[in-house]
Coordinates of C-alpha atoms in Angstrom, one line a residue:
Chain A
M1 CA 46.3 28.6 23.2
K2 CA 47.7 25.3 21.8
K3 CA 44.4 24.8 19.9
M4 CA 44.7 28.3 18.4
K5 CA 48.3 27.6 17.3
N6 CA 47.2 24.4 15.7
F7 CA 44.3 26.0 13.9
Y8 CA 46.6 28.8 12.6
A9 CA 49.2 26.4 11.6
I10 CA 46.8 24.5 9.5
I11 CA 45.4 27.6 7.8
V12 CA 48.8 29.1 7.2
A13 CA 50.1 25.8 5.8
C14 CA 47.1 25.6 3.5
V15 CA 47.6 29.2 2.3
I16 CA 51.4 28.6 1.8
V17 CA 50.8 25.4 -0.1
L18 CA 48.0 26.7 -2.2
L19 CA 49.4 30.2 -2.8
P20 CA 51.5 29.3 -5.9
V21 CA 48.4 27.6 -7.3
F22 CA 46.3 30.8 -6.7
V23 CA 49.0 33.1 -8.1
H24 CA 49.3 30.9 -11.2
A25 CA 45.6 30.7 -11.6
E26 CA 45.2 34.5 -11.3
V27 CA 47.8 35.1 -13.9
S28 CA 46.3 32.6 -16.3
Q29 CA 42.8 34.1 -16.2
P30 CA 42.3 36.0 -19.4
G31 CA 40.9 39.5 -19.4
Q32 CA 41.1 39.8 -15.6
T33 CA 40.4 43.3 -14.3
E34 CA 42.3 44.7 -11.3
E35 CA 39.2 46.2 -9.7
T36 CA 37.2 43.0 -9.2
E37 CA 39.9 40.3 -9.7
T38 CA 37.5 38.5 -11.9
T39 CA 37.5 37.9 -15.5
K40 CA 35.5 40.6 -17.2
S41 CA 33.0 39.7 -19.7
L42 CA 30.5 41.8 -21.6
S43 CA 28.2 44.4 -20.2
A44 CA 25.0 42.5 -19.7
G45 CA 22.9 45.5 -19.8
E46 CA 24.4 46.9 -22.9
E47 CA 24.2 43.7 -24.8
A48 CA 20.9 42.7 -23.5
V49 CA 18.8 45.6 -24.5
S50 CA 20.2 47.7 -27.3
G51 CA 20.6 51.3 -26.2
E52 CA 19.9 50.5 -22.5
P53 CA 22.6 51.3 -20.0
A54 CA 24.0 48.6 -17.9
E55 CA 21.9 48.3 -14.7
E56 CA 23.3 50.3 -11.9
G57 CA 24.2 48.0 -9.1
V58 CA 24.1 44.9 -11.3
G59 CA 27.2 46.1 -13.2
E60 CA 29.0 44.1 -15.7
E61 CA 28.8 40.4 -16.1
V62 CA 31.8 38.9 -14.4
V63 CA 33.2 35.4 -14.1
P64 CA 34.4 34.9 -10.5
L65 CA 38.0 33.8 -10.0
D66 CA 37.4 30.2 -9.0
P67 CA 40.3 28.1 -10.1
L68 CA 39.6 25.6 -7.3
E69 CA 36.0 25.1 -8.3
S70 CA 36.2 21.3 -8.5
W71 CA 37.6 21.1 -5.0
N72 CA 35.2 23.8 -3.7
R73 CA 32.2 21.9 -5.0
V74 CA 33.3 18.8 -3.0
I75 CA 33.6 20.9 0.1
F76 CA 30.3 22.6 -0.7
V77 CA 28.6 19.3 -0.7
F78 CA 30.4 18.3 2.5
N79 CA 29.3 21.4 4.3
D80 CA 25.8 21.0 3.0
R81 CA 25.6 17.5 4.5
V82 CA 27.2 18.7 7.8
Y83 CA 24.6 21.4 7.9
F84 CA 21.5 19.3 7.3
W85 CA 22.7 16.1 9.1
V86 CA 24.5 17.6 12.1
M87 CA 24.3 21.3 12.6
K88 CA 20.6 21.9 11.9
P89 CA 19.3 19.0 14.2
L90 CA 21.7 20.1 16.9
A91 CA 20.8 23.8 16.6
K92 CA 17.1 22.8 16.7
G93 CA 17.7 21.0 19.9
Y94 CA 19.6 24.0 21.3
N95 CA 16.7 26.2 20.3
A96 CA 14.3 24.0 22.2
V97 CA 16.3 24.5 25.4
F98 CA 17.2 28.1 25.0
P99 CA 14.5 30.6 23.9
E100 CA 15.4 33.2 21.3
P101 CA 16.0 36.2 23.7
V102 CA 18.6 34.1 25.5
R103 CA 20.3 33.1 22.3
V104 CA 20.3 36.8 21.1
S105 CA 21.9 37.8 24.4
V106 CA 24.6 35.1 24.0
Q107 CA 25.3 36.3 20.5
N108 CA 25.5 39.9 21.9
F109 CA 28.1 38.6 24.4
F110 CA 30.3 37.0 21.8
H111 CA 29.9 40.0 19.5
N112 CA 31.0 42.3 22.3
I113 CA 34.0 40.2 23.1
A114 CA 35.1 40.5 19.5
T115 CA 35.3 44.3 19.7
P116 CA 39.1 44.4 19.4
I117 CA 38.8 43.0 15.9
R118 CA 36.5 45.7 14.7
F119 CA 38.2 48.5 16.7
V120 CA 41.7 47.7 15.3
N121 CA 40.5 47.3 11.8
C122 CA 38.7 50.7 12.0
L123 CA 42.0 52.2 13.1
L124 CA 43.9 50.4 10.3
Q125 CA 41.4 51.9 7.8
L126 CA 41.9 55.3 9.4
K127 CA 38.2 55.4 10.2
F128 CA 38.6 57.1 13.6
E129 CA 34.9 57.9 14.1
S130 CA 34.0 54.3 13.5
A131 CA 36.8 53.2 16.0
G132 CA 35.3 55.7 18.5
I133 CA 31.8 54.2 18.0
E134 CA 33.2 50.7 18.6
L135 CA 35.0 51.8 21.8
A136 CA 31.8 53.6 23.0
R137 CA 29.7 50.5 22.2
F138 CA 32.1 48.3 24.1
G139 CA 32.1 50.5 27.1
L140 CA 28.3 50.9 27.2
N141 CA 27.5 47.2 26.5
S142 CA 30.1 45.9 28.9
T143 CA 28.7 48.0 31.8
A144 CA 25.0 49.0 31.2
G145 CA 24.6 45.9 29.0
F146 CA 25.7 43.5 31.8
G147 CA 28.9 42.3 30.3
G148 CA 27.7 42.6 26.7
F149 CA 24.6 40.4 27.0
F150 CA 22.5 43.4 26.0
D151 CA 23.2 45.7 23.1
V152 CA 22.1 48.9 24.8
A153 CA 24.3 51.0 22.5
K154 CA 22.3 50.0 19.5
N155 CA 18.9 49.7 21.1
N156 CA 19.1 52.9 23.2
L157 CA 21.6 55.2 21.4
K158 CA 21.4 53.9 17.9
L159 CA 25.1 53.2 17.8
Q160 CA 25.4 50.6 15.1
S161 CA 28.3 48.1 15.1
Q162 CA 31.0 48.9 12.6
E163 CA 31.5 45.6 10.9
K164 CA 35.2 45.8 9.9
D165 CA 37.6 42.9 9.6
L166 CA 41.1 42.3 8.3
G167 CA 39.8 41.0 5.0
L168 CA 38.0 44.3 4.4
T169 CA 41.0 46.2 5.6
L170 CA 43.2 44.5 3.0
G171 CA 40.5 45.2 0.4
H172 CA 40.4 48.9 1.6
Y173 CA 44.1 49.2 0.7
G174 CA 43.6 47.6 -2.7
V175 CA 44.4 44.0 -2.1
G176 CA 42.4 41.9 -4.5
T177 CA 40.1 39.1 -3.3
G178 CA 42.2 36.3 -4.7
P179 CA 40.5 33.1 -5.6
Y180 CA 37.3 31.9 -4.0
I181 CA 37.7 29.2 -1.4
I182 CA 35.2 27.1 0.5
W183 CA 36.6 25.9 3.8
P184 CA 35.2 22.8 5.5
F185 CA 32.8 23.9 8.3
L186 CA 33.7 27.6 7.9
G187 CA 32.1 28.0 4.5
P188 CA 32.7 30.5 1.7
S189 CA 35.8 32.8 1.7
T190 CA 38.5 34.1 -0.5
L191 CA 42.3 34.0 -0.2
R192 CA 42.2 37.6 1.1
D193 CA 39.4 36.9 3.6
T194 CA 41.2 33.7 4.8
V195 CA 44.4 35.7 5.5
G196 CA 42.1 38.2 7.2
L197 CA 40.5 35.5 9.3
V198 CA 43.9 34.3 10.5
G199 CA 45.0 37.9 11.4
D200 CA 41.8 38.7 13.2
G201 CA 42.2 35.5 15.2
F202 CA 45.1 37.1 17.0
L203 CA 42.8 39.9 18.1
S204 CA 40.1 37.6 19.4
P205 CA 40.2 37.2 23.2
L206 CA 38.5 33.8 22.8
N207 CA 41.7 32.4 21.2
Y208 CA 43.7 33.2 24.4
V209 CA 41.4 31.2 26.8
T210 CA 43.1 28.3 28.6
P211 CA 42.8 25.4 29.0
W212 CA 41.9 24.4 25.5
E213 CA 38.8 22.6 26.6
D214 CA 37.3 25.8 27.8
A215 CA 38.2 27.6 24.6
F216 CA 36.7 24.7 22.6
A217 CA 33.5 24.9 24.6
L218 CA 33.3 28.7 24.0
D219 CA 33.9 28.3 20.3
A220 CA 31.3 25.5 20.1
T221 CA 28.7 27.6 22.0
Q222 CA 29.3 30.6 19.7
Y223 CA 29.1 28.3 16.6
F224 CA 25.8 26.6 17.6
N225 CA 24.3 29.8 19.0
Y226 CA 25.0 31.6 15.7
A227 CA 23.6 28.7 13.7
S228 CA 20.5 28.5 15.9
L229 CA 19.7 32.1 15.1
H230 CA 20.2 31.6 11.3
I231 CA 18.4 28.4 10.6
G232 CA 16.5 28.7 7.4
E233 CA 18.7 31.2 5.6
Y234 CA 20.7 28.6 3.8
E235 CA 17.5 26.8 2.9
E236 CA 16.1 30.0 1.5
L237 CA 19.1 30.5 -0.7
K238 CA 18.8 26.9 -2.0
E239 CA 15.1 27.1 -2.6
S240 CA 15.3 30.3 -4.6
S241 CA 18.3 29.2 -6.7
I242 CA 18.7 26.7 -9.5
E243 CA 22.5 26.4 -9.0
P244 CA 23.1 26.7 -5.3
Y245 CA 26.9 26.5 -5.6
V246 CA 27.0 29.5 -7.9
A247 CA 24.3 31.3 -6.0
L248 CA 26.3 31.0 -2.7
R249 CA 29.5 32.1 -4.4
D250 CA 28.0 35.1 -6.0
A251 CA 26.1 36.1 -2.9
Y252 CA 29.2 35.9 -0.8
L253 CA 31.4 37.9 -3.2
Q254 CA 28.6 40.5 -3.7
H255 CA 28.0 40.8 0.0
R256 CA 31.7 41.3 0.8
Q257 CA 32.1 43.8 -2.0
S258 CA 29.1 45.8 -0.7
R259 CA 30.7 45.9 2.8
L260 CA 33.9 47.1 1.3
K261 CA 32.1 50.1 -0.1
K262 CA 30.7 51.1 3.3
Chain B
M1 CA -21.7 57.8 -20.9
V2 CA -20.0 61.1 -21.7
C3 CA -18.5 61.2 -18.2
V4 CA -17.1 57.7 -18.7
V5 CA -15.5 58.7 -22.0
L6 CA -14.1 61.9 -20.5
A7 CA -12.9 60.1 -17.4
A8 CA -11.2 57.3 -19.2
P9 CA -8.0 59.2 -20.1
C10 CA -7.8 60.5 -16.6
L11 CA -8.1 57.0 -15.1
L12 CA -5.4 55.7 -17.5
L13 CA -3.2 58.6 -16.6
A14 CA -3.7 57.9 -12.9
K15 CA -2.7 54.3 -13.5
A16 CA 0.3 55.3 -15.5
A17 CA 1.3 57.9 -12.9
Q18 CA 1.6 55.3 -10.1
S19 CA 4.7 56.3 -8.1
P20 CA 7.5 53.8 -7.4
S21 CA 6.5 53.7 -3.7
E22 CA 2.9 52.9 -4.7
V23 CA 4.1 50.1 -7.0
I24 CA 6.1 48.5 -4.1
E25 CA 3.2 49.0 -1.6
K26 CA 0.9 47.2 -4.0
F27 CA 3.4 44.4 -4.5
N28 CA 3.9 44.1 -0.7
G29 CA 0.2 44.0 -0.2
A30 CA -0.2 41.1 -2.6
L31 CA 2.6 39.2 -0.9
L32 CA 1.0 39.8 2.5
E33 CA -2.3 38.6 1.2
A34 CA -0.7 35.5 -0.3
M35 CA 0.9 34.8 3.1
K36 CA -2.2 35.4 5.1
K37 CA -4.4 33.2 2.9
G38 CA -1.5 30.9 2.1
Q39 CA -2.9 27.7 3.5
E40 CA -6.4 28.4 2.4
L41 CA -5.4 29.2 -1.2
G42 CA -2.8 26.5 -1.7
Y43 CA 0.0 26.9 -4.3
E44 CA -2.3 27.3 -7.3
G45 CA -4.4 29.9 -5.5
R46 CA -1.3 31.9 -4.5
Y47 CA 0.0 31.7 -8.0
K48 CA -3.2 33.1 -9.4
L49 CA -3.3 35.8 -6.8
L50 CA 0.3 36.9 -7.4
Q51 CA 0.5 36.5 -11.1
P52 CA -1.3 39.7 -12.3
V53 CA 0.5 41.8 -9.7
I54 CA 3.9 40.4 -10.4
M55 CA 3.4 40.7 -14.2
N56 CA 2.6 44.4 -13.8
T57 CA 5.4 45.0 -11.3
F58 CA 8.5 43.5 -12.8
A59 CA 10.3 44.6 -16.0
F60 CA 10.5 40.9 -17.2
P61 CA 11.8 41.4 -20.8
Y62 CA 14.7 43.5 -19.5
M63 CA 15.4 41.3 -16.6
A64 CA 15.4 38.1 -18.6
S65 CA 17.8 39.6 -21.1
V66 CA 20.2 40.7 -18.4
C67 CA 20.0 37.3 -16.7
A68 CA 21.0 35.5 -19.9
G69 CA 24.1 37.6 -20.0
R70 CA 26.4 37.2 -23.0
Y71 CA 24.3 34.4 -24.3
W72 CA 21.2 36.5 -24.9
K73 CA 22.4 37.8 -28.3
T74 CA 23.1 34.2 -29.4
F75 CA 19.4 33.3 -28.9
D76 CA 16.9 33.6 -31.8
E77 CA 13.5 35.2 -31.2
K78 CA 11.8 31.9 -30.5
Q79 CA 14.4 31.0 -27.9
R80 CA 14.2 34.4 -26.3
S81 CA 10.4 34.2 -26.1
R82 CA 10.5 30.7 -24.5
M83 CA 13.1 31.8 -22.0
L84 CA 11.1 34.9 -21.1
D85 CA 8.0 32.8 -20.5
T86 CA 9.8 30.3 -18.4
Y87 CA 11.6 33.0 -16.5
I88 CA 8.3 34.7 -15.6
D89 CA 6.8 31.4 -14.6
W90 CA 9.8 30.6 -12.4
T91 CA 9.6 34.0 -10.7
I92 CA 5.9 33.7 -9.9
A93 CA 6.3 30.1 -8.8
T94 CA 9.2 31.1 -6.5
Y95 CA 7.0 33.8 -4.8
A96 CA 3.9 31.5 -4.7
G97 CA 6.0 28.7 -3.3
R98 CA 7.8 30.7 -0.6
F99 CA 5.2 33.2 0.6
N100 CA 3.0 30.5 1.8
D101 CA 2.5 31.1 5.5
Y102 CA 1.7 34.0 7.8
S103 CA 3.1 34.4 11.3
G104 CA 2.7 38.1 12.1
E105 CA 4.9 39.6 9.4
K106 CA 4.4 43.1 8.2
F107 CA 5.9 45.4 5.6
E108 CA 7.2 48.9 6.3
M109 CA 8.1 51.4 3.7
G110 CA 11.5 53.2 4.0
K111 CA 13.3 56.0 2.2
V112 CA 13.2 56.6 -1.6
E113 CA 16.3 57.6 -3.5
T114 CA 16.6 58.7 -7.1
G115 CA 19.7 58.6 -9.3
Q116 CA 20.7 57.9 -12.9
G117 CA 17.1 57.0 -14.0
I118 CA 16.8 54.5 -11.2
V119 CA 14.5 55.0 -8.2
T120 CA 15.4 52.9 -5.1
V121 CA 12.5 52.2 -2.7
V122 CA 13.5 50.7 0.6
S123 CA 11.0 48.3 2.1
R124 CA 11.4 46.3 5.3
L125 CA 9.9 42.9 6.1
I126 CA 9.4 42.8 9.9
H127 CA 8.9 39.5 11.7
G128 CA 9.3 39.8 15.4
N129 CA 12.8 41.1 16.0
D130 CA 14.0 40.1 12.5
V131 CA 14.1 42.9 10.0
T132 CA 15.0 42.2 6.4
E133 CA 15.6 45.2 4.2
F134 CA 14.8 45.1 0.5
D135 CA 16.1 47.8 -1.8
Y136 CA 13.7 47.7 -4.8
R137 CA 15.2 49.3 -7.9
L138 CA 12.7 50.6 -10.4
R139 CA 12.9 52.2 -13.8
N140 CA 10.3 54.1 -15.8
L141 CA 9.6 51.9 -18.8
G142 CA 7.0 53.2 -21.2
G143 CA 5.4 55.5 -18.5
T144 CA 5.2 52.9 -15.8
W145 CA 7.6 52.2 -12.9
R146 CA 8.8 48.6 -12.9
I147 CA 11.1 46.7 -10.7
V148 CA 14.4 45.8 -12.5
D149 CA 16.3 44.5 -9.4
I150 CA 16.0 43.8 -5.7
Q151 CA 19.0 44.1 -3.5
V152 CA 19.1 42.4 -0.1
S153 CA 22.2 43.0 2.2
G154 CA 24.1 44.5 -0.7
V155 CA 23.3 41.4 -2.9
S156 CA 21.7 42.1 -6.2
Q157 CA 19.2 39.4 -7.0
L158 CA 19.4 40.1 -10.7
A159 CA 23.2 39.7 -10.7
L160 CA 22.7 36.5 -8.6
T161 CA 20.3 35.1 -11.1
R162 CA 22.5 36.1 -14.0
A163 CA 25.5 34.3 -12.4
Q164 CA 23.5 31.1 -12.2
F165 CA 21.9 31.3 -15.6
V166 CA 25.2 32.0 -17.3
S167 CA 26.9 29.2 -15.4
V168 CA 24.1 26.7 -16.3
I169 CA 23.9 27.8 -20.0
K170 CA 27.7 27.4 -20.2
D171 CA 27.7 23.9 -18.7
K172 CA 24.3 22.6 -19.9
G173 CA 23.2 24.8 -22.7
Y174 CA 20.0 26.7 -23.3
D175 CA 17.8 23.6 -23.1
G176 CA 19.6 22.7 -19.8
L177 CA 18.6 26.0 -18.3
L178 CA 15.0 25.6 -19.3
V179 CA 14.9 22.1 -17.9
M180 CA 16.3 23.2 -14.6
L181 CA 13.9 26.1 -14.3
K182 CA 10.9 23.9 -15.2
D183 CA 12.0 21.3 -12.6
K184 CA 12.2 24.1 -10.0
I185 CA 8.7 25.2 -10.9
R186 CA 7.4 21.7 -10.7
R187 CA 9.0 21.3 -7.3
F188 CA 7.3 24.5 -6.0
S189 CA 3.9 23.3 -7.4
R190 CA 4.3 20.0 -5.6
G191 CA 5.2 21.6 -2.3
E192 CA 8.7 20.1 -2.4
E193 CA 10.2 23.5 -2.0
G194 CA 9.1 26.5 0.0

């Protein structure tokens, strides 16, 4: 509990300290559109091929709101080093000890425990059917799925998880993304998603585990387990891009935008 | 001889009438072959295998112009031509570099949706329990269906590339972009990537 308070205190302090900078930066961006909170440029499709419509799905060329780019790039390099020098070797060792089915089950367990986050955000978005699915999934997976280690709801009944969080809920009600931020260890985010992360934290049962050593152990397990199942994805992004910082930023913002539309 | 003359237009028509799904199936087939023969062929072999298929599958002139964003109209014809060539080379090199090994992967075709002149063909790459869904977006250009974008998890690869190209051109100029693309191609060819 103490750990959770400290974490939130740091995040909240950062947000409070940086908020005026973000607000100023947002105001000072020329040509900003309300819809995407980015500076609008020209329609790539229109200008690229005379008479051709802008490509559906690609949309207009936009310049992401990234007033903290210099700082973000420093953290990007830091996270890159942490991943390759610490996380990846540790995750590989973890993989060697625990076979993939075990790690998938562990991930299912943590995903099941986080149901309150998705359930409450479905309700906040007035998506009652989605909330019902989350509730049904929790009931099924917690019982027939042996405490959530097996995702029987998805595998047997095709009940897909409703991936909702507070960042998306805020977006659902028209709150803009705010500036792009990369947090040490946590990776890419935006001001809106950071606020969402803090709010969601209050709904996560893991943040109420005591003593703090147990909570830390659970967090670390979840972190490494997740990393162990996603080794290679970051490498793929780096390999297929010529500007990894921009690629990660654009991929994150596009991905969040696509989830908002669902 | 007469038969050949009479059949030729039919054959051409058949080629032109290749459906969006068939275009993707052929592309998937080439990727799978590159993966299965990956080690045997090496980078150069995979490049040669994939080059004709990729050239006939992607709408490169359109994609290159979109990727250059607002800068495209500032380029002269010679610059556009050089960028297009390098963009094609980089695309093929990326596929040849990355689809280099086979460990039981298979492709599965999904639904096909049509809207606003765009056909979206869903294809899944299955590797054990991992399933990656690709939404191929095609347009009919001059009678043939060609890929104009690929979306993975809601992320448009064309928009992703455009974001990078525009950023690099802004910071390092047109020549800087070409240098970076050629460096990436060289790294793929040396096996430093992929």
